[in-house]
CSV table of N, CA and C and ligand atoms in Angstrom, one decimal:
chain,number,residue,atom,x,y,z
A,37,MET,N,-15.0,-94.3,-17.8
A,37,MET,CA,-13.6,-94.4,-17.4
A,37,MET,C,-12.7,-93.5,-18.3
A,38,ILE,N,-13.0,-93.5,-19.6
A,38,ILE,CA,-12.2,-92.7,-20.6
A,38,ILE,C,-12.5,-91.2,-20.5
A,39,LEU,N,-13.7,-90.9,-20.0
A,39,LEU,CA,-14.1,-89.5,-20.0
A,39,LEU,C,-13.3,-88.6,-19.1
A,40,PRO,N,-13.0,-89.1,-17.8
A,40,PRO,CA,-12.1,-88.3,-17.0
A,40,PRO,C,-10.7,-88.1,-17.6
A,41,LEU,N,-10.2,-89.1,-18.2
A,41,LEU,CA,-8.9,-89.0,-18.9
A,41,LEU,C,-8.9,-88.0,-20.0
A,42,LEU,N,-10.0,-88.0,-20.8
A,42,LEU,CA,-10.1,-87.0,-21.8
A,42,LEU,C,-10.2,-85.6,-21.3
A,43,GLN,N,-11.0,-85.5,-20.2
A,43,GLN,CA,-11.2,-84.2,-19.5
A,43,GLN,C,-9.8,-83.6,-19.0
A,44,GLY,N,-9.0,-84.6,-18.5
A,44,GLY,CA,-7.7,-84.2,-18.0
A,44,GLY,C,-6.8,-83.7,-19.1
A,45,LEU,N,-6.8,-84.5,-20.2
A,45,LEU,CA,-6.0,-84.1,-21.4
A,45,LEU,C,-6.4,-82.8,-22.0
A,46,LYS,N,-7.7,-82.5,-21.9
A,46,LYS,CA,-8.3,-81.3,-22.5
A,46,LYS,C,-7.7,-80.1,-21.6
A,47,LEU,N,-7.7,-80.3,-20.3
A,47,LEU,CA,-7.2,-79.2,-19.4
A,47,LEU,C,-5.7,-79.0,-19.7
A,48,THR,N,-5.0,-80.1,-19.8
A,48,THR,CA,-3.5,-80.0,-20.1
A,48,THR,C,-3.3,-79.2,-21.4
A,49,LEU,N,-4.0,-79.6,-22.4
A,49,LEU,CA,-3.8,-78.9,-23.7
A,49,LEU,C,-4.2,-77.4,-23.6
A,50,LYS,N,-5.2,-77.1,-22.8
A,50,LYS,CA,-5.7,-75.7,-22.7
A,50,LYS,C,-4.6,-74.8,-22.1
A,51,TYR,N,-3.8,-75.4,-21.2
A,51,TYR,CA,-2.7,-74.5,-20.6
A,51,TYR,C,-1.4,-74.8,-21.2
A,52,PHE,N,-1.2,-75.8,-22.1
A,52,PHE,CA,0.1,-76.1,-22.6
A,52,PHE,C,0.7,-75.0,-23.4
A,53,PHE,N,0.0,-74.3,-24.2
A,53,PHE,CA,0.6,-73.3,-25.1
A,53,PHE,C,0.4,-71.9,-24.5
A,54,ARG,N,-0.1,-71.7,-23.3
A,54,ARG,CA,-0.2,-70.4,-22.7
A,54,ARG,C,1.1,-70.0,-22.1
A,55,LYS,N,1.2,-68.7,-21.8
A,55,LYS,CA,2.5,-68.2,-21.2
A,55,LYS,C,2.6,-68.8,-19.8
A,56,LYS,N,3.9,-69.3,-19.5
A,56,LYS,CA,4.1,-70.0,-18.2
A,56,LYS,C,4.1,-69.0,-17.1
A,57,ILE,N,3.4,-69.4,-16.0
A,57,ILE,CA,3.3,-68.5,-14.8
A,57,ILE,C,4.2,-68.9,-13.7
A,58,THR,N,4.8,-70.1,-13.9
A,58,THR,CA,5.7,-70.6,-12.8
A,58,THR,C,7.1,-69.8,-12.9
A,59,LEU,N,7.6,-69.4,-11.8
A,59,LEU,CA,8.8,-68.7,-11.7
A,59,LEU,C,9.9,-69.7,-11.4
A,60,GLN,N,11.0,-69.7,-12.1
A,60,GLN,CA,12.1,-70.6,-11.9
A,60,GLN,C,13.0,-70.1,-10.8
A,61,TYR,N,12.5,-70.0,-9.5
A,61,TYR,CA,13.3,-69.6,-8.4
A,61,TYR,C,14.2,-70.7,-8.0
A,62,PRO,N,15.4,-70.5,-7.6
A,62,PRO,CA,16.0,-69.2,-7.3
A,62,PRO,C,16.7,-68.5,-8.5
A,63,GLU,N,16.8,-69.2,-9.6
A,63,GLU,CA,17.5,-68.5,-10.8
A,63,GLU,C,16.7,-67.2,-11.1
A,64,GLU,N,15.4,-67.3,-11.1
A,64,GLU,CA,14.6,-66.1,-11.4
A,64,GLU,C,14.1,-65.5,-10.1
A,65,LYS,N,14.1,-64.2,-10.0
A,65,LYS,CA,13.6,-63.5,-8.7
A,65,LYS,C,12.3,-62.8,-9.0
A,66,TRP,N,11.5,-62.7,-7.9
A,66,TRP,CA,10.3,-61.9,-8.0
A,66,TRP,C,10.6,-60.4,-8.2
A,67,ASP,N,9.8,-59.7,-9.0
A,67,ASP,CA,9.8,-58.3,-9.0
A,67,ASP,C,8.8,-57.8,-7.9
A,68,VAL,N,9.3,-57.3,-6.8
A,68,VAL,CA,8.4,-56.9,-5.8
A,68,VAL,C,8.0,-55.5,-6.0
A,69,ALA,N,6.9,-55.1,-5.3
A,69,ALA,CA,6.4,-53.7,-5.4
A,69,ALA,C,7.5,-52.7,-4.8
A,70,PRO,N,7.6,-51.5,-5.4
A,70,PRO,CA,8.6,-50.6,-4.9
A,70,PRO,C,8.5,-50.3,-3.4
A,71,ARG,N,7.3,-50.3,-2.8
A,71,ARG,CA,7.2,-50.1,-1.4
A,71,ARG,C,7.2,-51.3,-0.6
A,72,TRP,N,7.7,-52.4,-1.1
A,72,TRP,CA,7.8,-53.6,-0.4
A,72,TRP,C,8.6,-53.4,0.9
A,73,ARG,N,8.1,-54.1,2.0
A,73,ARG,CA,8.7,-54.0,3.3
A,73,ARG,C,9.7,-55.2,3.5
A,74,GLY,N,10.9,-55.0,3.0
A,74,GLY,CA,11.8,-56.1,3.1
A,74,GLY,C,12.9,-55.7,4.2
A,75,ARG,N,14.0,-56.3,4.0
A,75,ARG,CA,15.1,-56.1,5.0
A,75,ARG,C,15.5,-54.7,5.2
A,76,HIS,N,15.7,-54.3,6.4
A,76,HIS,CA,16.0,-52.9,6.8
A,76,HIS,C,17.4,-52.5,6.3
A,77,VAL,N,17.6,-51.2,6.1
A,77,VAL,CA,18.9,-50.7,5.7
A,77,VAL,C,19.1,-49.4,6.5
A,78,LEU,N,20.2,-49.2,7.1
A,78,LEU,CA,20.6,-47.9,7.7
A,78,LEU,C,21.2,-47.0,6.7
A,79,THR,N,20.7,-45.9,6.4
A,79,THR,CA,21.2,-45.1,5.3
A,79,THR,C,22.4,-44.2,5.7
A,80,ARG,N,23.1,-43.6,4.7
A,80,ARG,CA,24.2,-42.8,5.0
A,80,ARG,C,24.1,-41.4,4.3
A,81,HIS,N,24.9,-40.4,4.8
A,81,HIS,CA,25.0,-39.2,4.1
A,81,HIS,C,25.9,-39.4,2.9
A,82,ALA,N,26.0,-38.4,2.0
A,82,ALA,CA,26.9,-38.5,0.8
A,82,ALA,C,28.3,-38.7,1.3
A,83,SER,N,28.6,-38.2,2.5
A,83,SER,CA,30.0,-38.3,3.0
A,83,SER,C,30.3,-39.7,3.4
A,84,GLY,N,29.3,-40.6,3.5
A,84,GLY,CA,29.5,-41.9,4.0
A,84,GLY,C,29.1,-42.1,5.5
A,85,LYS,N,28.9,-41.0,6.2
A,85,LYS,CA,28.5,-41.1,7.6
A,85,LYS,C,27.1,-41.6,7.8
A,86,ILE,N,26.9,-42.3,8.8
A,86,ILE,CA,25.5,-42.9,9.1
A,86,ILE,C,24.6,-41.7,9.4
A,87,LYS,N,23.4,-41.8,8.9
A,87,LYS,CA,22.4,-40.7,9.1
A,87,LYS,C,21.8,-40.7,10.5
A,88,CYS,N,21.7,-41.9,11.1
A,88,CYS,CA,21.1,-42.1,12.4
A,88,CYS,C,21.7,-41.3,13.5
A,89,VAL,N,20.9,-40.7,14.3
A,89,VAL,CA,21.4,-39.8,15.4
A,89,VAL,C,21.1,-40.5,16.8
A,90,ALA,N,20.8,-41.7,16.8
A,90,ALA,CA,20.5,-42.5,18.0
A,90,ALA,C,19.5,-41.8,18.9
A,91,CYS,N,18.4,-41.3,18.2
A,91,CYS,CA,17.3,-40.7,19.0
A,91,CYS,C,16.4,-41.7,19.7
A,92,MET,N,16.5,-42.9,19.4
A,92,MET,CA,15.8,-44.0,20.0
A,92,MET,C,14.3,-44.1,19.6
A,93,LEU,N,13.9,-43.2,18.7
A,93,LEU,CA,12.4,-43.3,18.4
A,93,LEU,C,12.0,-44.6,17.8
A,94,CYS,N,12.9,-45.1,16.9
A,94,CYS,CA,12.5,-46.4,16.3
A,94,CYS,C,12.4,-47.5,17.3
A,95,ALA,N,13.4,-47.6,18.2
A,95,ALA,CA,13.4,-48.6,19.2
A,95,ALA,C,12.2,-48.4,20.2
A,96,THR,N,11.8,-47.2,20.4
A,96,THR,CA,10.6,-47.0,21.3
A,96,THR,C,9.3,-47.4,20.7
A,97,VAL,N,9.2,-47.1,19.4
A,97,VAL,CA,7.9,-47.3,18.7
A,97,VAL,C,7.7,-48.8,18.3
A,98,CYS,N,8.9,-49.5,18.2
A,98,CYS,CA,8.8,-50.9,17.6
A,98,CYS,C,7.9,-51.8,18.5
A,99,PRO,N,6.8,-52.3,18.0
A,99,PRO,CA,5.9,-53.1,18.8
A,99,PRO,C,6.5,-54.5,19.2
A,100,ALA,N,7.5,-54.9,18.4
A,100,ALA,CA,8.1,-56.2,18.7
A,100,ALA,C,9.4,-56.1,19.6
A,101,GLU,N,9.7,-54.9,19.9
A,101,GLU,CA,10.9,-54.6,20.7
A,101,GLU,C,12.2,-55.3,20.1
A,102,CYS,N,12.4,-55.2,18.9
A,102,CYS,CA,13.5,-55.9,18.2
A,102,CYS,C,14.7,-55.0,17.9
A,103,ILE,N,14.6,-53.7,18.2
A,103,ILE,CA,15.7,-52.8,17.9
A,103,ILE,C,16.4,-52.4,19.3
A,104,LYS,N,17.7,-52.5,19.3
A,104,LYS,CA,18.5,-52.1,20.4
A,104,LYS,C,19.6,-51.2,20.0
A,105,ILE,N,19.7,-50.0,20.6
A,105,ILE,CA,20.6,-49.0,20.2
A,105,ILE,C,21.5,-48.6,21.4
A,106,VAL,N,22.8,-48.5,21.2
A,106,VAL,CA,23.6,-47.8,22.2
A,106,VAL,C,24.2,-46.6,21.6
A,107,GLY,N,23.8,-45.4,22.1
A,107,GLY,CA,24.2,-44.2,21.5
A,107,GLY,C,25.5,-43.7,22.0
A,108,ALA,N,26.1,-42.8,21.2
A,108,ALA,CA,27.4,-42.2,21.6
A,108,ALA,C,27.4,-40.8,21.0
A,109,ALA,N,28.4,-40.0,21.4
A,109,ALA,CA,28.5,-38.7,20.8
A,109,ALA,C,29.9,-38.4,20.3
A,110,GLU,N,29.9,-37.7,19.2
A,110,GLU,CA,31.2,-37.3,18.6
A,110,GLU,C,31.8,-36.1,19.4
A,111,PRO,N,33.0,-35.7,19.2
A,111,PRO,CA,33.6,-34.5,19.9
A,111,PRO,C,32.7,-33.3,19.6
A,112,ASP,N,32.0,-33.2,18.5
A,112,ASP,CA,31.2,-32.0,18.2
A,112,ASP,C,29.8,-32.2,18.7
A,113,ASN,N,29.6,-33.2,19.6
A,113,ASN,CA,28.3,-33.5,20.3
A,113,ASN,C,27.3,-34.1,19.3
A,114,ARG,N,27.7,-34.4,18.1
A,114,ARG,CA,26.7,-35.1,17.2
A,114,ARG,C,26.5,-36.5,17.7
A,115,LYS,N,25.3,-36.9,17.9
A,115,LYS,CA,25.1,-38.3,18.4
A,115,LYS,C,25.0,-39.3,17.2
A,116,TYR,N,25.4,-40.5,17.5
A,116,TYR,CA,25.4,-41.5,16.5
A,116,TYR,C,25.2,-42.9,17.3
A,117,PRO,N,24.8,-43.9,16.6
A,117,PRO,CA,24.7,-45.2,17.3
A,117,PRO,C,26.0,-45.9,17.3
A,118,GLU,N,26.5,-46.1,18.5
A,118,GLU,CA,27.7,-46.9,18.6
A,118,GLU,C,27.4,-48.4,18.3
A,119,GLU,N,26.2,-48.8,18.7
A,119,GLU,CA,25.7,-50.1,18.4
A,119,GLU,C,24.3,-50.0,17.9
A,120,TYR,N,23.9,-50.7,16.9
A,120,TYR,CA,22.5,-50.7,16.5
A,120,TYR,C,22.2,-52.2,16.1
A,121,THR,N,21.4,-52.8,16.8
A,121,THR,CA,21.0,-54.2,16.4
A,121,THR,C,19.5,-54.4,16.1
A,122,LEU,N,19.2,-55.1,15.1
A,122,LEU,CA,17.8,-55.4,14.8
A,122,LEU,C,17.6,-56.9,14.6
A,123,ASP,N,16.7,-57.4,15.4
A,123,ASP,CA,16.4,-58.8,15.4
A,123,ASP,C,15.3,-59.2,14.4
A,124,LEU,N,15.7,-59.6,13.2
A,124,LEU,CA,14.7,-59.9,12.1
A,124,LEU,C,13.8,-61.1,12.5
A,125,GLY,N,14.3,-61.9,13.5
A,125,GLY,CA,13.5,-63.0,13.9
A,125,GLY,C,12.3,-62.6,14.7
A,126,ARG,N,12.3,-61.4,15.3
A,126,ARG,CA,11.2,-60.8,16.0
A,126,ARG,C,10.4,-59.9,15.2
A,127,CYS,N,11.0,-59.3,14.2
A,127,CYS,CA,10.4,-58.2,13.4
A,127,CYS,C,9.1,-58.7,12.7
A,128,ILE,N,8.1,-57.8,12.8
A,128,ILE,CA,6.8,-58.1,12.1
A,128,ILE,C,6.7,-57.3,10.8
A,129,PHE,N,7.7,-56.5,10.4
A,129,PHE,CA,7.7,-55.8,9.2
A,129,PHE,C,6.6,-54.8,9.1
A,130,CYS,N,6.3,-54.2,10.2
A,130,CYS,CA,5.2,-53.2,10.2
A,130,CYS,C,5.6,-51.9,9.6
A,131,GLY,N,6.9,-51.6,9.6
A,131,GLY,CA,7.4,-50.3,9.1
A,131,GLY,C,7.3,-49.1,10.0
A,132,TYR,N,6.9,-49.3,11.2
A,132,TYR,CA,6.8,-48.2,12.1
A,132,TYR,C,8.1,-47.5,12.3
A,133,CYS,N,9.2,-48.3,12.4
A,133,CYS,CA,10.5,-47.7,12.6
A,133,CYS,C,10.9,-46.7,11.5
A,134,VAL,N,10.5,-47.0,10.3
A,134,VAL,CA,10.7,-46.2,9.1
A,134,VAL,C,9.9,-44.9,9.2
A,135,GLU,N,8.6,-45.1,9.5
A,135,GLU,CA,7.7,-44.0,9.6
A,135,GLU,C,8.1,-43.0,10.6
A,136,VAL,N,8.6,-43.4,11.8
A,136,VAL,CA,8.8,-42.5,12.9
A,136,VAL,C,10.2,-41.8,12.8
A,137,CYS,N,11.1,-42.3,12.0
A,137,CYS,CA,12.5,-41.8,12.0
A,137,CYS,C,12.5,-40.4,11.4
A,138,PRO,N,13.0,-39.4,12.2
A,138,PRO,CA,13.0,-38.0,11.7
A,138,PRO,C,14.1,-37.7,10.7
A,139,ARG,N,15.0,-38.6,10.6
A,139,ARG,CA,16.2,-38.4,9.7
A,139,ARG,C,16.2,-39.3,8.4
A,140,GLU,N,15.2,-40.0,8.2
A,140,GLU,CA,15.1,-41.0,7.1
A,140,GLU,C,16.4,-41.8,7.2
A,141,ALA,N,16.7,-42.2,8.4
A,141,ALA,CA,18.0,-43.0,8.6
A,141,ALA,C,17.8,-44.5,8.5
A,142,ILE,N,16.5,-44.9,8.5
A,142,ILE,CA,16.3,-46.3,8.3
A,142,ILE,C,15.2,-46.5,7.3
A,143,GLU,N,15.5,-47.4,6.4
A,143,GLU,CA,14.6,-47.7,5.3
A,143,GLU,C,14.4,-49.2,5.2
A,144,MET,N,13.3,-49.6,4.5
A,144,MET,CA,13.1,-51.0,4.2
A,144,MET,C,13.4,-51.3,2.8
A,145,SER,N,14.3,-52.2,2.5
A,145,SER,CA,14.7,-52.5,1.1
A,145,SER,C,13.7,-53.5,0.5
A,146,THR,N,13.9,-53.8,-0.7
A,146,THR,CA,13.0,-54.8,-1.4
A,146,THR,C,13.6,-56.2,-1.2
A,147,ALA,N,14.6,-56.4,-0.4
A,147,ALA,CA,15.2,-57.8,-0.2
A,147,ALA,C,14.2,-58.6,0.6
A,148,TYR,N,13.9,-59.8,0.0
A,148,TYR,CA,13.0,-60.7,0.7
A,148,TYR,C,13.6,-62.1,1.0
A,149,GLU,N,14.8,-62.3,0.6
A,149,GLU,CA,15.4,-63.6,0.9
A,149,GLU,C,16.1,-63.5,2.3
A,150,LEU,N,15.4,-63.8,3.3
A,150,LEU,CA,15.8,-63.5,4.7
A,150,LEU,C,16.1,-64.7,5.5
A,151,SER,N,15.9,-65.9,5.0
A,151,SER,CA,16.0,-67.1,5.8
A,151,SER,C,17.5,-67.3,6.2
A,152,GLU,N,17.6,-67.8,7.4
A,152,GLU,CA,18.9,-68.2,8.0
A,152,GLU,C,18.8,-69.6,8.6
A,153,TYR,N,19.9,-70.2,9.0
A,153,TYR,CA,19.8,-71.5,9.7
A,153,TYR,C,19.7,-71.4,11.2
A,154,SER,N,20.0,-70.2,11.7
A,154,SER,CA,19.9,-70.1,13.2
A,154,SER,C,19.3,-68.7,13.5
A,155,ARG,N,18.7,-68.6,14.7
A,155,ARG,CA,18.1,-67.4,15.2
A,155,ARG,C,19.1,-66.3,15.3
A,156,GLU,N,20.3,-66.7,15.7
A,156,GLU,CA,21.4,-65.7,16.0
A,156,GLU,C,21.8,-65.0,14.7
A,157,ASP,N,21.7,-65.7,13.6
A,157,ASP,CA,22.1,-65.1,12.3
A,157,ASP,C,21.0,-64.1,11.8
A,158,LEU,N,19.9,-64.1,12.5
A,158,LEU,CA,18.8,-63.1,12.1
A,158,LEU,C,19.0,-61.8,12.9
A,159,ILE,N,20.0,-61.8,13.8
A,159,ILE,CA,20.2,-60.5,14.5
A,159,ILE,C,21.3,-59.7,13.7
A,160,LEU,N,20.9,-58.6,13.2
A,160,LEU,CA,21.8,-57.8,12.3
A,160,LEU,C,22.4,-56.7,13.1
A,161,ASN,N,23.7,-56.5,13.0
A,161,ASN,CA,24.4,-55.4,13.7
A,161,ASN,C,24.4,-54.2,12.8
A,162,LYS,N,25.0,-53.1,13.3
A,162,LYS,CA,25.0,-51.9,12.5
A,162,LYS,C,25.7,-52.0,11.2
A,163,GLU,N,26.8,-52.7,11.2
A,163,GLU,CA,27.6,-52.9,9.9
A,163,GLU,C,26.8,-53.6,8.9
A,164,ALA,N,26.1,-54.7,9.3
A,164,ALA,CA,25.3,-55.4,8.4
A,164,ALA,C,24.1,-54.6,7.8
A,165,LEU,N,23.6,-53.8,8.7
A,165,LEU,CA,22.4,-53.0,8.3
A,165,LEU,C,22.8,-51.8,7.4
A,166,MET,N,24.1,-51.4,7.4
A,166,MET,CA,24.5,-50.3,6.6
A,166,MET,C,24.8,-50.8,5.2
A,167,GLU,N,24.8,-52.1,5.0
A,167,GLU,CA,25.1,-52.7,3.6
A,167,GLU,C,23.7,-53.1,3.0
A,168,LEU,N,23.6,-52.8,1.7
A,168,LEU,CA,22.4,-53.3,1.0
A,168,LEU,C,22.5,-54.8,0.8
A,169,PRO,N,21.4,-55.5,1.2
A,169,PRO,CA,21.5,-56.9,1.1
A,169,PRO,C,21.6,-57.3,-0.4
A,170,GLN,N,22.4,-58.3,-0.6
A,170,GLN,CA,22.6,-58.8,-2.0
A,170,GLN,C,21.7,-60.0,-2.3
A,171,PRO,N,21.2,-60.1,-3.5
A,171,PRO,CA,20.4,-61.3,-3.9
A,171,PRO,C,21.2,-62.6,-3.6
A,172,ARG,N,20.5,-63.5,-3.1
A,172,ARG,CA,21.1,-64.8,-2.9
A,172,ARG,C,21.0,-65.8,-4.0
A,173,TYR,N,21.7,-66.9,-3.9
A,173,TYR,CA,21.6,-68.0,-4.8
A,173,TYR,C,21.6,-67.5,-6.3
A,174,VAL,N,22.6,-66.7,-6.6
A,174,VAL,CA,22.7,-66.3,-8.0
A,174,VAL,C,23.1,-67.5,-8.9
A,175,SER,N,22.4,-67.7,-9.9
A,175,SER,CA,22.6,-68.8,-10.8
A,175,SER,C,24.1,-68.8,-11.3
A,176,GLN,N,24.8,-69.9,-11.2
A,176,GLN,CA,26.1,-69.9,-11.8
A,176,GLN,C,26.1,-69.7,-13.3
A,177,LYS,N,25.1,-70.2,-13.9
A,177,LYS,CA,25.0,-70.0,-15.4
A,177,LYS,C,24.9,-68.5,-15.7
A,178,LYS,N,24.0,-67.8,-15.0
A,178,LYS,CA,23.9,-66.4,-15.2
A,178,LYS,C,25.1,-65.6,-14.8
A,179,ALA,N,25.7,-66.0,-13.6
A,179,ALA,CA,26.8,-65.3,-13.0
A,179,ALA,C,28.0,-65.4,-14.0
A,180,GLY,N,28.2,-66.6,-14.5
A,180,GLY,CA,29.3,-66.8,-15.4
A,180,GLY,C,29.1,-66.2,-16.7
B,209,SF4,S1,9.3,-53.1,11.0
B,209,SF4,FE1,8.1,-52.9,12.9
B,209,SF4,S2,8.6,-54.7,14.1
B,209,SF4,FE2,10.2,-54.5,12.5
B,209,SF4,S3,11.9,-53.3,13.5
B,209,SF4,FE3,10.5,-51.8,12.4
B,209,SF4,S4,9.0,-51.2,14.0
B,209,SF4,FE4,10.0,-53.1,14.7
B,210,SF4,S1,17.1,-44.9,12.9
B,210,SF4,FE1,16.0,-42.9,13.0
B,210,SF4,S2,14.5,-43.1,14.6
B,210,SF4,FE2,16.0,-44.8,14.9
B,210,SF4,S3,17.5,-44.0,16.3
B,210,SF4,FE3,18.3,-43.5,14.3
B,210,SF4,S4,17.5,-41.5,13.8
B,210,SF4,FE4,16.3,-42.2,15.5
């Protein structure tokens, strides 16, 4: 009877003084790999203009059919996406859209906090995709 108890205590003591491996999420965040396939970002030129030229390659190659683009043209005939929506609820994070883009106009960030309360909130429009996602649940202690 006492033997299992002692074995348990031995195991507890073995790990008690070791470096803790538990991460105190959400106050602490994971350091993900640099090539992590997180939430997408539509990139811009230094001038601030969107790089995307609405060529539709990403929408065509996407196996989950989660990208929808409505193209338009500027007076100088430069094409741009008037609307660009990406449904994260359907996305399988394969990265094909990034691979196929000839303009490096879409990237996958390291943001991994993607949960929402409704499916509709997982559909990102162009404006949302042009912003870098911010880390969520920043600790008030750390923020203050
Ligand atoms: S990562 Fe894959 S599934 Fe997601 S939008 Fe890009 S191509 Fe589609
Ligand atoms: S993100 Fe890239 S592949 Fe997709 S429409 Fe824009 S330029 Fe084309």
